[in-house]
Short mmCIF file of C-alpha atoms in Angstrom, two decimals:
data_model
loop_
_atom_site.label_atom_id
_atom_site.label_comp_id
_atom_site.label_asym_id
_atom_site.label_seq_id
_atom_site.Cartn_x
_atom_site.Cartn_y
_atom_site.Cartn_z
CA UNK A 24 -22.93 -20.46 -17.68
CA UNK A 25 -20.17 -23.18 -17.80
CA UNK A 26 -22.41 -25.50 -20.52
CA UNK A 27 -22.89 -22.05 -22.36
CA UNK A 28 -19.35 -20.62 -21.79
CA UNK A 29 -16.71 -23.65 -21.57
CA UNK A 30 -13.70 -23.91 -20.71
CA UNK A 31 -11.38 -24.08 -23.55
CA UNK A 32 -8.83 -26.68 -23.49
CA UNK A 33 -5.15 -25.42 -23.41
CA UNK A 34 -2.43 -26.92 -24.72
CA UNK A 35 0.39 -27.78 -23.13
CA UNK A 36 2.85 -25.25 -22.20
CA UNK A 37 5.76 -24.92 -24.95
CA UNK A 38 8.74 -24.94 -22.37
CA UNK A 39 11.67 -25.97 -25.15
CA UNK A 40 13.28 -22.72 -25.60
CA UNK A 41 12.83 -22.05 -21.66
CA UNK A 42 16.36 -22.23 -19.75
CA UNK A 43 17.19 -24.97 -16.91
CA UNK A 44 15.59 -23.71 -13.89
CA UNK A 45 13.26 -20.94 -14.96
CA UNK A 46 9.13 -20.81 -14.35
CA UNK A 47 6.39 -20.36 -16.89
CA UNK A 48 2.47 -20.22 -15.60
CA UNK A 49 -0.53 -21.17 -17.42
CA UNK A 50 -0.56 -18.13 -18.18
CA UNK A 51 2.27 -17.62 -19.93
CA UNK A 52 4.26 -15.43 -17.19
CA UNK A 53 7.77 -16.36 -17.10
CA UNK A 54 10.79 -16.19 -14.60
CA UNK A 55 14.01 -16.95 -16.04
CA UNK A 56 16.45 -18.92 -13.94
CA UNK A 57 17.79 -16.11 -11.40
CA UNK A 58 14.15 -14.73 -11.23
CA UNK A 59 12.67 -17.88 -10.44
CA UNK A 60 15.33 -18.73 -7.75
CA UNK A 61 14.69 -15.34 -5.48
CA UNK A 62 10.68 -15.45 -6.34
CA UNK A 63 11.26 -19.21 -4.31
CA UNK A 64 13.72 -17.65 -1.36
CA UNK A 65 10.98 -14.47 -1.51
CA UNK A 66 8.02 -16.70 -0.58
CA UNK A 67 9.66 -18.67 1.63
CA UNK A 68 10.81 -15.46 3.46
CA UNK A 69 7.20 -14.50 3.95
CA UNK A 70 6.39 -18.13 5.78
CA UNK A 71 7.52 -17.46 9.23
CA UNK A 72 6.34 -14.01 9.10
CA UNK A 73 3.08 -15.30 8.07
CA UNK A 74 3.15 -17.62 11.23
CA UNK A 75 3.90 -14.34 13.31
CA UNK A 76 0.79 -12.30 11.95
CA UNK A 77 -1.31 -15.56 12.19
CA UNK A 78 -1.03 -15.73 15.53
CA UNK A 79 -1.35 -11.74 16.20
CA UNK A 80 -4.83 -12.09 14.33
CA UNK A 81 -5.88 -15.41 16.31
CA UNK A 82 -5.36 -13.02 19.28
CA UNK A 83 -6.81 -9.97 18.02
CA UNK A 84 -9.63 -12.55 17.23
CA UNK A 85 -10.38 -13.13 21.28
CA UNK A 86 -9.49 -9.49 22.13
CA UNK A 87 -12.17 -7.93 19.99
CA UNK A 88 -15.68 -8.61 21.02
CA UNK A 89 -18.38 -11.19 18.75
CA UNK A 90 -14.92 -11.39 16.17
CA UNK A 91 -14.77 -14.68 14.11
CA UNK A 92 -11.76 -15.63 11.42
CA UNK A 93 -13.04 -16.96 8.70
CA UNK A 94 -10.90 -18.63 5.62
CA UNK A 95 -7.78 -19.20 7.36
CA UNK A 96 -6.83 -22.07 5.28
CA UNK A 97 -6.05 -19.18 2.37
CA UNK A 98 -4.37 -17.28 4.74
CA UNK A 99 -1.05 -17.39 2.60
CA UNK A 100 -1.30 -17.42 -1.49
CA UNK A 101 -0.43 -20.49 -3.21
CA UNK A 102 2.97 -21.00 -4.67
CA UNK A 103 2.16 -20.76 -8.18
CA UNK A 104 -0.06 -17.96 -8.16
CA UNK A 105 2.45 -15.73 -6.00
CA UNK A 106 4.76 -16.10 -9.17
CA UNK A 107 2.34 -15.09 -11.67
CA UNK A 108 2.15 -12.19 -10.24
CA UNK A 109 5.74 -11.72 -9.30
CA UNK A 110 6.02 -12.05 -13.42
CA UNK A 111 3.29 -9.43 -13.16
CA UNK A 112 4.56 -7.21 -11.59
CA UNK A 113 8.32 -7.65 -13.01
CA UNK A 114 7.16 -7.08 -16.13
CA UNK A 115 5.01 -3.89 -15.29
CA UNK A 116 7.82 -1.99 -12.75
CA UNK A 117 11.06 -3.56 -13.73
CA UNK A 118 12.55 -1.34 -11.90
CA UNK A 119 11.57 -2.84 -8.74
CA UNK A 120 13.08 -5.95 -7.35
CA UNK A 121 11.68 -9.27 -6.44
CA UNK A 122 12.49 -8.55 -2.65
CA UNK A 123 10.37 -5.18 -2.91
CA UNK A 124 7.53 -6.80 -5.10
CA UNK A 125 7.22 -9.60 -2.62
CA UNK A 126 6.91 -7.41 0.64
CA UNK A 127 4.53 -4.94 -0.88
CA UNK A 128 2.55 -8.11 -2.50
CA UNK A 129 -1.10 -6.62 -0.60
CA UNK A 130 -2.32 -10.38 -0.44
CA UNK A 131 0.37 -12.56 -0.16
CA UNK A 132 -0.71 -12.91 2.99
CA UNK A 133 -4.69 -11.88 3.98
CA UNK A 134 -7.16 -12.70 6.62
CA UNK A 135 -10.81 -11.82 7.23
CA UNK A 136 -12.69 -10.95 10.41
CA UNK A 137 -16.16 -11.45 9.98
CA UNK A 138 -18.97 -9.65 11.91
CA UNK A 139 -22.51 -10.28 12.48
CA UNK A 140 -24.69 -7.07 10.48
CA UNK A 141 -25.32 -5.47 14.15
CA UNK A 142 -21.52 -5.77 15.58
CA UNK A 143 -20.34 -5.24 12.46
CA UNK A 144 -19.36 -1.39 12.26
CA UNK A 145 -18.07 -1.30 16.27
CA UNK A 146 -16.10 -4.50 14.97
CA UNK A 147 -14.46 -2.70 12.05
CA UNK A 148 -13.09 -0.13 14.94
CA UNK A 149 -12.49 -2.62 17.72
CA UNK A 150 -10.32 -4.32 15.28
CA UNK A 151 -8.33 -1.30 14.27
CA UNK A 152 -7.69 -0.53 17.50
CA UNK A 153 -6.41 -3.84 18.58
CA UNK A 154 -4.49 -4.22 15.60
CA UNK A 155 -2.76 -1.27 15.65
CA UNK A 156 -1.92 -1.85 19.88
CA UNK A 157 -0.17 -4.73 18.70
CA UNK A 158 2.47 -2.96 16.34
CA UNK A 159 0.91 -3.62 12.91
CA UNK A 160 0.29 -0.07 10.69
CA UNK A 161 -3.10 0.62 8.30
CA UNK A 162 -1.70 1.63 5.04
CA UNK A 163 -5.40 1.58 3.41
CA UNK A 164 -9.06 1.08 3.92
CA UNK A 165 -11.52 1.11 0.87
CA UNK A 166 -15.00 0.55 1.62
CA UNK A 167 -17.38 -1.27 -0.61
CA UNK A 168 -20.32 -2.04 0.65
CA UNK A 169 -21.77 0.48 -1.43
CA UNK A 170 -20.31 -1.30 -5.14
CA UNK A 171 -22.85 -3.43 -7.12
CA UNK A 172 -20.04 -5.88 -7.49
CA UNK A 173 -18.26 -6.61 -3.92
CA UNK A 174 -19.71 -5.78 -0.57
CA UNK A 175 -17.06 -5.78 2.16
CA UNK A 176 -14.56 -3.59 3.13
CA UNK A 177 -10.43 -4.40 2.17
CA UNK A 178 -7.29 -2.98 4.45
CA UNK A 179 -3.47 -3.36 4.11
CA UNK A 180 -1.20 -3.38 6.95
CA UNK A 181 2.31 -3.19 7.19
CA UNK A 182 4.12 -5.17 10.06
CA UNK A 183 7.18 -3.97 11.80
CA UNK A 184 9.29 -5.97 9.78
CA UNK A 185 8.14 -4.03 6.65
CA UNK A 186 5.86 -7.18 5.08
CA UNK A 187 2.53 -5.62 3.69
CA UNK A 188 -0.78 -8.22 4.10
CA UNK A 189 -4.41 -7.76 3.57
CA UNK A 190 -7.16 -8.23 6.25
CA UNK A 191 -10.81 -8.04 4.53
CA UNK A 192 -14.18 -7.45 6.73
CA UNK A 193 -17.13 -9.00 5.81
CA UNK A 194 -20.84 -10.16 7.26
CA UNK A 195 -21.43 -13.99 7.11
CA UNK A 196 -23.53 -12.96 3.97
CA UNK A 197 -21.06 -10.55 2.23
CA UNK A 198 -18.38 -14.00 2.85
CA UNK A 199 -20.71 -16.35 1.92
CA UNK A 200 -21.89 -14.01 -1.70
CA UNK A 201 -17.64 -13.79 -2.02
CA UNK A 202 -16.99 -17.10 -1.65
CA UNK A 203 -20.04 -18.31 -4.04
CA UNK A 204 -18.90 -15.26 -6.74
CA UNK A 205 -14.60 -16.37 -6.95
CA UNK A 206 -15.06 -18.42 -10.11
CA UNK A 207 -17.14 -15.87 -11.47
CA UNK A 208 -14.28 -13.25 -10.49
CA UNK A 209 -11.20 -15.79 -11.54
CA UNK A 210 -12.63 -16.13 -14.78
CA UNK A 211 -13.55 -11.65 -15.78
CA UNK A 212 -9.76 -11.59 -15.03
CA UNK A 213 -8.78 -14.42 -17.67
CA UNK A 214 -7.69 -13.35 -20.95
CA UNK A 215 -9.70 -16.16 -22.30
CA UNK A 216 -13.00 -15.04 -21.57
CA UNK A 217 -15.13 -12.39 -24.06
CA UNK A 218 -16.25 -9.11 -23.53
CA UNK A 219 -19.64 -10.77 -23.69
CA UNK A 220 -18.69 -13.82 -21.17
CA UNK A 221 -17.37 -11.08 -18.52
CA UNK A 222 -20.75 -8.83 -18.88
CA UNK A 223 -22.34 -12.09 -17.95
CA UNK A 224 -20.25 -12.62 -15.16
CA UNK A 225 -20.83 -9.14 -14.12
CA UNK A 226 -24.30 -9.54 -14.13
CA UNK A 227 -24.28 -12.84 -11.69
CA UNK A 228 -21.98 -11.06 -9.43
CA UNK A 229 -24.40 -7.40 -9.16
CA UNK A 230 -27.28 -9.90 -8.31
CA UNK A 231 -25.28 -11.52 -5.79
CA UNK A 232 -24.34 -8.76 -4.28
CA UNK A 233 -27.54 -7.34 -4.56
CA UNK A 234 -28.95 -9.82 -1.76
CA UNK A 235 -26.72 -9.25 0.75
CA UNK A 236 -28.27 -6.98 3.51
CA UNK A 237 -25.72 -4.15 4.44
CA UNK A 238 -25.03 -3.36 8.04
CA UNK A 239 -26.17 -0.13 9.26
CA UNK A 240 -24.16 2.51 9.27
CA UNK A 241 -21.53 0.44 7.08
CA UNK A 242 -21.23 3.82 4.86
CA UNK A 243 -20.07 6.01 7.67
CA UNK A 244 -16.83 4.09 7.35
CA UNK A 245 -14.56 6.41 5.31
CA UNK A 246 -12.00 5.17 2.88
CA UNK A 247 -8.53 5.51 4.62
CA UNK A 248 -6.07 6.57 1.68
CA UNK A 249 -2.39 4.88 1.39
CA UNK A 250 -0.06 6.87 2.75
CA UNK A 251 3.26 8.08 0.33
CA UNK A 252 6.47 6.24 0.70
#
């Protein structure tokens, strides 16, 4: 796909008119100066609550039964993707203000438990359960294991201190089929790729997902809707 589909080469991002101080992604999002500035303190706001979730979820880890954390090293997004879509999400709701973009950012900061097929449904609930003992609140659940694209299921929390985060549930094959599929994903989203490029990718990711065996009873898991603030 890459020999067929390559990369195309861009150039350098035309920063001249930008003023002192401000961002501007590959993608051509843009902070200006004052935007840029609370995007910075908003991230670093979200560090040490990160570091209180992390270890909540390294003990909800040895509280729930056959439990394993998995991709912990992406625990927290990276710098410069948080402010693409901070730029995102100014320019869609401006209205809204960095400080309220950045808590209710759904993967800002995300973890996954992952769950052999067999402990994987009693795992899902163990996990609630535990989670929610601990303070945290489940603003959504949306199960996929029944999409030709993804299998897993995704949830949002909220923590006391009002910070929203993602935790994600998979099988060691539904992680594995994400992890091998994120290119393919990154690069549907890019404005740069074709209609025909993306049915492609589409294609690679069904028979991916396709493979992976799906725990039983995985459908009995109802979506859990976000509740209205």
């Amino acid at each position: 796909h890459k020999e067929r589909w390559p990369q195309e080469q861009r150039p350098p991002v035309d920063r001249s008119t930008d003023e002192p101080g401000s961002w501007r992604g590959e993608g051509d999002q843009y902070l200006n100066a004052e935007e840029h500035l609370v995007a910075g303190h908003s991230l670093e706001s979200i560090r040490p609550i990160e570091e209180k979730v992390s270890a909540t979820v390294q003990e909800v880890r040895e509280e729930v039964p056959d439990c394993d954390l998995v991709g912990l090293g992406n625990r927290l997004k990276g710098e410069e993707r948080f402010k693409e879509k901070v730029s995102d999400e100014l320019r869609a709701k401006p209205d809204r203000s960095i400080a309220v973009i950045s808590e209710n950012m759904p993967d800002a900061v995300r973890y996954t438990f992952q769950f052999d097929r067999e402990d994987y449904v009693d795992g899902y609930w163990d996990t609630l359960g535990c989670m929610e003992r601990h303070g945290y609140e489940m603003e959504l659940s949306r199960n996929s294991w029944d999409s030709p694209q993804y299998k897993g299921i995704n949830t949002r929390w909220r923590t006391p201190a009002g910070q929203l985060f993602e935790v994600q549930f998979h099988t060691p094959e539904s992680f594995e089929a994400k992890q091998l599929t994120h290119t393919a994903y990154e690069r549907i989203r890019s404005p740069a790729a074709s209609d025909q490029e993306r049915g492609e990718l589409y294609e690679f990711q069904s028979e991916v997902s396709a493979s992976i065996p799906v725990p039983t009873d995985s459908p009995t898991i109802a979506d859990y809707p976000k509740k209205e603030v």
